[in-house]
Short mmCIF file of N, CA and C in Angstrom, two decimals:
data_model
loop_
_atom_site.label_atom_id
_atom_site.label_comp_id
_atom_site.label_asym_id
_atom_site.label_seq_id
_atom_site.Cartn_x
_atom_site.Cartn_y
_atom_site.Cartn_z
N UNK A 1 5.12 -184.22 -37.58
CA UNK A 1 5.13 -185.36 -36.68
C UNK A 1 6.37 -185.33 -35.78
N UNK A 2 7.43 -184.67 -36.24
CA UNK A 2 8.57 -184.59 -35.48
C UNK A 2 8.68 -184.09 -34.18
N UNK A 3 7.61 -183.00 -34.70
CA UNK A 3 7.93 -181.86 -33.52
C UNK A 3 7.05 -182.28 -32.16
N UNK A 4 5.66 -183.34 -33.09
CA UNK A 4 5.25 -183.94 -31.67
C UNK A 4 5.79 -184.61 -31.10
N UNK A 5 6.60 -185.63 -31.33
CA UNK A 5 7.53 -186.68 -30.86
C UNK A 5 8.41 -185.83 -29.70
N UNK A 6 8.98 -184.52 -30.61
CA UNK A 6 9.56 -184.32 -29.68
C UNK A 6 9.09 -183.19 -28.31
N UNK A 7 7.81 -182.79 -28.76
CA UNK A 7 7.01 -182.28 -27.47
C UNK A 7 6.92 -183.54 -26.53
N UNK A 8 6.39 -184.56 -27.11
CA UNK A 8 6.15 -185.56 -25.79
C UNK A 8 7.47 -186.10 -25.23
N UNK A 9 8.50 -186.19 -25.77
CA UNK A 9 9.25 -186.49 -25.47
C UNK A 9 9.81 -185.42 -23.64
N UNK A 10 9.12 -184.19 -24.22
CA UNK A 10 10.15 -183.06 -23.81
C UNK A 10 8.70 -183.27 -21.99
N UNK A 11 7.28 -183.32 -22.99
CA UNK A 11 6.46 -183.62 -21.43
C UNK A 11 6.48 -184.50 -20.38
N UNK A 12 7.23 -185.98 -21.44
CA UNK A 12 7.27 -187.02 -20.34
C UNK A 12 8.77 -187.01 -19.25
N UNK A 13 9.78 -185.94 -19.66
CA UNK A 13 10.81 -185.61 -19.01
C UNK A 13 9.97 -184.80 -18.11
N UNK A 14 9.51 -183.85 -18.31
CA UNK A 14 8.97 -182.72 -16.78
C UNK A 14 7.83 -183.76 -16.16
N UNK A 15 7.19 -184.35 -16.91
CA UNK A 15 6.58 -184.89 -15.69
C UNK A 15 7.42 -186.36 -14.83
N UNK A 16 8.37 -186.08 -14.94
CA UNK A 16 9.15 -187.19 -14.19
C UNK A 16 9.98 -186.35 -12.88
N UNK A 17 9.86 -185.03 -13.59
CA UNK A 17 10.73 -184.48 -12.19
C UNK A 17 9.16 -183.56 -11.22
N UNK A 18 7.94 -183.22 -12.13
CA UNK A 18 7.29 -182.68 -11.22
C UNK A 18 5.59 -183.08 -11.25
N UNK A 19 5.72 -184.60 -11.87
CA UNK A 19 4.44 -185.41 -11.27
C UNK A 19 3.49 -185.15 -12.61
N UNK A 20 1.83 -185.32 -12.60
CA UNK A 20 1.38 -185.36 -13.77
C UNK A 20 0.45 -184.21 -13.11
N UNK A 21 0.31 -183.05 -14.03
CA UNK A 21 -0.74 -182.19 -13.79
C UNK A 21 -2.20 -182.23 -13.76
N UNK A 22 -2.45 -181.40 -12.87
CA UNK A 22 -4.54 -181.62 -12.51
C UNK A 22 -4.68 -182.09 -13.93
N UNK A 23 -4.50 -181.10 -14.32
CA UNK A 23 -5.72 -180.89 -15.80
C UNK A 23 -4.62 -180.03 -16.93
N UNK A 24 -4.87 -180.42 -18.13
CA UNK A 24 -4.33 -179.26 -19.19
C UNK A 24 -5.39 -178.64 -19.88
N UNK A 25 -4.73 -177.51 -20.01
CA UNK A 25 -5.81 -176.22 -21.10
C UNK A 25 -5.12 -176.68 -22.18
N UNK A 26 -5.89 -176.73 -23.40
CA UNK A 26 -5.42 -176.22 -24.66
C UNK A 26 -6.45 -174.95 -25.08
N UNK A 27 -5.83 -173.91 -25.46
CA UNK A 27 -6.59 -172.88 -26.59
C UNK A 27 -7.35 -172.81 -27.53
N UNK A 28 -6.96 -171.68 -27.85
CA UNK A 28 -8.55 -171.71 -28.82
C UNK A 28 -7.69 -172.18 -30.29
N UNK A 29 -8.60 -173.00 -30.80
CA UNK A 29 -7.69 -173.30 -32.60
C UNK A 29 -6.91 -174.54 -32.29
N UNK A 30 -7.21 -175.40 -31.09
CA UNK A 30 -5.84 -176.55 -30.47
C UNK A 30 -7.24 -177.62 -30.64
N UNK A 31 -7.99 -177.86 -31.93
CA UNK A 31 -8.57 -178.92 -32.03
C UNK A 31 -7.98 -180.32 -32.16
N UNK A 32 -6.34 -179.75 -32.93
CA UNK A 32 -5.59 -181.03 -33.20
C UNK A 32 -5.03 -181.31 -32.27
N UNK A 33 -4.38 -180.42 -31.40
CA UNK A 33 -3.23 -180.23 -30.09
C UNK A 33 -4.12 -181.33 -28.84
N UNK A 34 -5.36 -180.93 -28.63
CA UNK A 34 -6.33 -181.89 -27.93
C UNK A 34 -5.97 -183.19 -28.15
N UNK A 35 -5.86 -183.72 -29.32
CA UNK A 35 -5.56 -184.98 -29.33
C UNK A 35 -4.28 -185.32 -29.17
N UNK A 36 -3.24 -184.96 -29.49
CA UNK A 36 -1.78 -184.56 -28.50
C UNK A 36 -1.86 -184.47 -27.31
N UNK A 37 -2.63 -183.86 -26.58
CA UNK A 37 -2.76 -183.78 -25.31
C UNK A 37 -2.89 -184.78 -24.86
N UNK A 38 -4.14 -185.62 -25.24
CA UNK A 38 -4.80 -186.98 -24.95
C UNK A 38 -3.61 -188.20 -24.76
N UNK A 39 -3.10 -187.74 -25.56
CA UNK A 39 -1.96 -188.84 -26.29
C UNK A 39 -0.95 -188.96 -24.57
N UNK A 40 -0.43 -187.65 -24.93
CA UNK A 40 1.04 -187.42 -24.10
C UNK A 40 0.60 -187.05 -22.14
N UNK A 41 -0.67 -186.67 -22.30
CA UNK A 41 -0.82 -186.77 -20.79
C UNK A 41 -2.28 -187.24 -20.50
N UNK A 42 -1.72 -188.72 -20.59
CA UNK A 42 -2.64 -189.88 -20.25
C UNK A 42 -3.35 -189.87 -19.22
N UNK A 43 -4.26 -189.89 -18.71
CA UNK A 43 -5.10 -189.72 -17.32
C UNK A 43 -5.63 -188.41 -17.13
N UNK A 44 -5.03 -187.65 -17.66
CA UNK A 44 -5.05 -186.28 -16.92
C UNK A 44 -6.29 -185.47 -18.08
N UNK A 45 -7.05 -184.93 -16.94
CA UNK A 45 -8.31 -184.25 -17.64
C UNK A 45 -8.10 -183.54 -18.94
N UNK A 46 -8.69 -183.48 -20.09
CA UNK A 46 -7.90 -182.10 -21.00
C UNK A 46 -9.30 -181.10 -21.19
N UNK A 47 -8.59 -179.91 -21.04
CA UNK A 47 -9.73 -178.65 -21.25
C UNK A 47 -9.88 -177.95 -22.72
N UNK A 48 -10.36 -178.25 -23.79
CA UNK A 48 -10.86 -177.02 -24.72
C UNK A 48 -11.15 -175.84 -24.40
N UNK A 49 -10.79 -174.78 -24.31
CA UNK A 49 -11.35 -173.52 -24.40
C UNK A 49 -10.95 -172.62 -25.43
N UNK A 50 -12.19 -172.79 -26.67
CA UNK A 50 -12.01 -171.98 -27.55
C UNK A 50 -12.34 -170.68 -27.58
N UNK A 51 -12.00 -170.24 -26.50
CA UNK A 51 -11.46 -168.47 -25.77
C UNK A 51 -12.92 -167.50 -26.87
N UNK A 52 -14.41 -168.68 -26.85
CA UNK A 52 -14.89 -167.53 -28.06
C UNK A 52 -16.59 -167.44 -27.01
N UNK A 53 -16.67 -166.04 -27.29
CA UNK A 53 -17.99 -165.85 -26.06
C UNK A 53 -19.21 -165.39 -26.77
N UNK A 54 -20.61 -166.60 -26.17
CA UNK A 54 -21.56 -166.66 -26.65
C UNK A 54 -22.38 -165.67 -27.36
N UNK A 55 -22.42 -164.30 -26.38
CA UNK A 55 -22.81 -163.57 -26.79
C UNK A 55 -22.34 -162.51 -28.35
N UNK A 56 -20.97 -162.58 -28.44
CA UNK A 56 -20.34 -161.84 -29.16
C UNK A 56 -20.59 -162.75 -30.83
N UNK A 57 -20.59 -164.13 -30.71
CA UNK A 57 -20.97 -164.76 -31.60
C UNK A 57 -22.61 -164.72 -32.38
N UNK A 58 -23.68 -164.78 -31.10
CA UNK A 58 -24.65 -164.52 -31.72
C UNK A 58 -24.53 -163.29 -32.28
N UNK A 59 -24.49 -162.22 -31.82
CA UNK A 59 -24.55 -160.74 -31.65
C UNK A 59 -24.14 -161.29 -33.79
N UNK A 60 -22.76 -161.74 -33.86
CA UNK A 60 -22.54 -161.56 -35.18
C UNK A 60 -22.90 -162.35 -36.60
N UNK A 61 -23.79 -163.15 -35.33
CA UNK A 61 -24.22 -164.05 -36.97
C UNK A 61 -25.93 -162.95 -36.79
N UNK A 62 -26.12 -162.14 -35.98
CA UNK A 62 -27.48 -161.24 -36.60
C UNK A 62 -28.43 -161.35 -35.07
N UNK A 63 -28.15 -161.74 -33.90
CA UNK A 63 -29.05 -162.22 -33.33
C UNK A 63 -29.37 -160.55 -32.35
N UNK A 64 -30.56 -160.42 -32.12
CA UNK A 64 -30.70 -159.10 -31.47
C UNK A 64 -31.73 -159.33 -30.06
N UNK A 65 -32.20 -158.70 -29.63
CA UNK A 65 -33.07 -158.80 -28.15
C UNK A 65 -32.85 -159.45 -27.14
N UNK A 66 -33.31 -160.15 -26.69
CA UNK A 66 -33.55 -160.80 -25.44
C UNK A 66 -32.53 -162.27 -25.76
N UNK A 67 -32.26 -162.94 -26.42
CA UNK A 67 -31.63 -163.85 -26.83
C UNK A 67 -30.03 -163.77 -26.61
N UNK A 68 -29.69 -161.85 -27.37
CA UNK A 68 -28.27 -161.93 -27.49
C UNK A 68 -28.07 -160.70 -25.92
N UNK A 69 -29.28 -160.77 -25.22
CA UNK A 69 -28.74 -160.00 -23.98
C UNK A 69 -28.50 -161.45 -22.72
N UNK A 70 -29.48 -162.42 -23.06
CA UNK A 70 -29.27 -163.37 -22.33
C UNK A 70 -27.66 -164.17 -22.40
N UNK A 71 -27.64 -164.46 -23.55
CA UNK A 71 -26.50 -164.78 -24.12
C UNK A 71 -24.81 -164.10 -23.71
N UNK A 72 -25.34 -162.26 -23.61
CA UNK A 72 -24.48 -162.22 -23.42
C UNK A 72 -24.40 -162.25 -21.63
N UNK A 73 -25.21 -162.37 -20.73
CA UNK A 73 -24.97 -162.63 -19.23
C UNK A 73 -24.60 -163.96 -18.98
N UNK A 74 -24.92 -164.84 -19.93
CA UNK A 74 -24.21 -166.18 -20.12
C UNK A 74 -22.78 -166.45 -19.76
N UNK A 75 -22.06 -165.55 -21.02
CA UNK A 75 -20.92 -165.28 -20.74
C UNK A 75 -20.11 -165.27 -19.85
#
């Protein structure tokens, strides 16, 4: 809990000298960080991208043909 305190602490200083950003990314595995995000940059869009691609997923839970070729042009 500390260390968020003191992330927001540390975001609401930069955004005082350089405004509030479009949008934030969080990464892949930042299910909790998202809500941190939410928290500390209020208004501002937040992006999930769990950096993981459709095709490569079906492909490994078994999926074959037309499904995991579509899937993967998805991508």
């Amino acid at each position: 809990m500390h260390l968020w305190k003191s992330l927001s602490e540390q975001v609401h200083a930069w955004m005082k000298k350089n405004d509030k950003p479009d949008a934030v990314l969080v990464g892949y595995m930042g299910h909790f960080d998202v809500l941190l995000a939410h928290h500390v940059f209020k208004g501002v869009p937040i992006i999930l991208d769990h950096l993981i691609f459709a095709g490569d997923t079906a492909k490994d839970c078994g999926a074959r043909g037309s499904k995991a070729k579509l899937l993967k042009v998805l991508d």
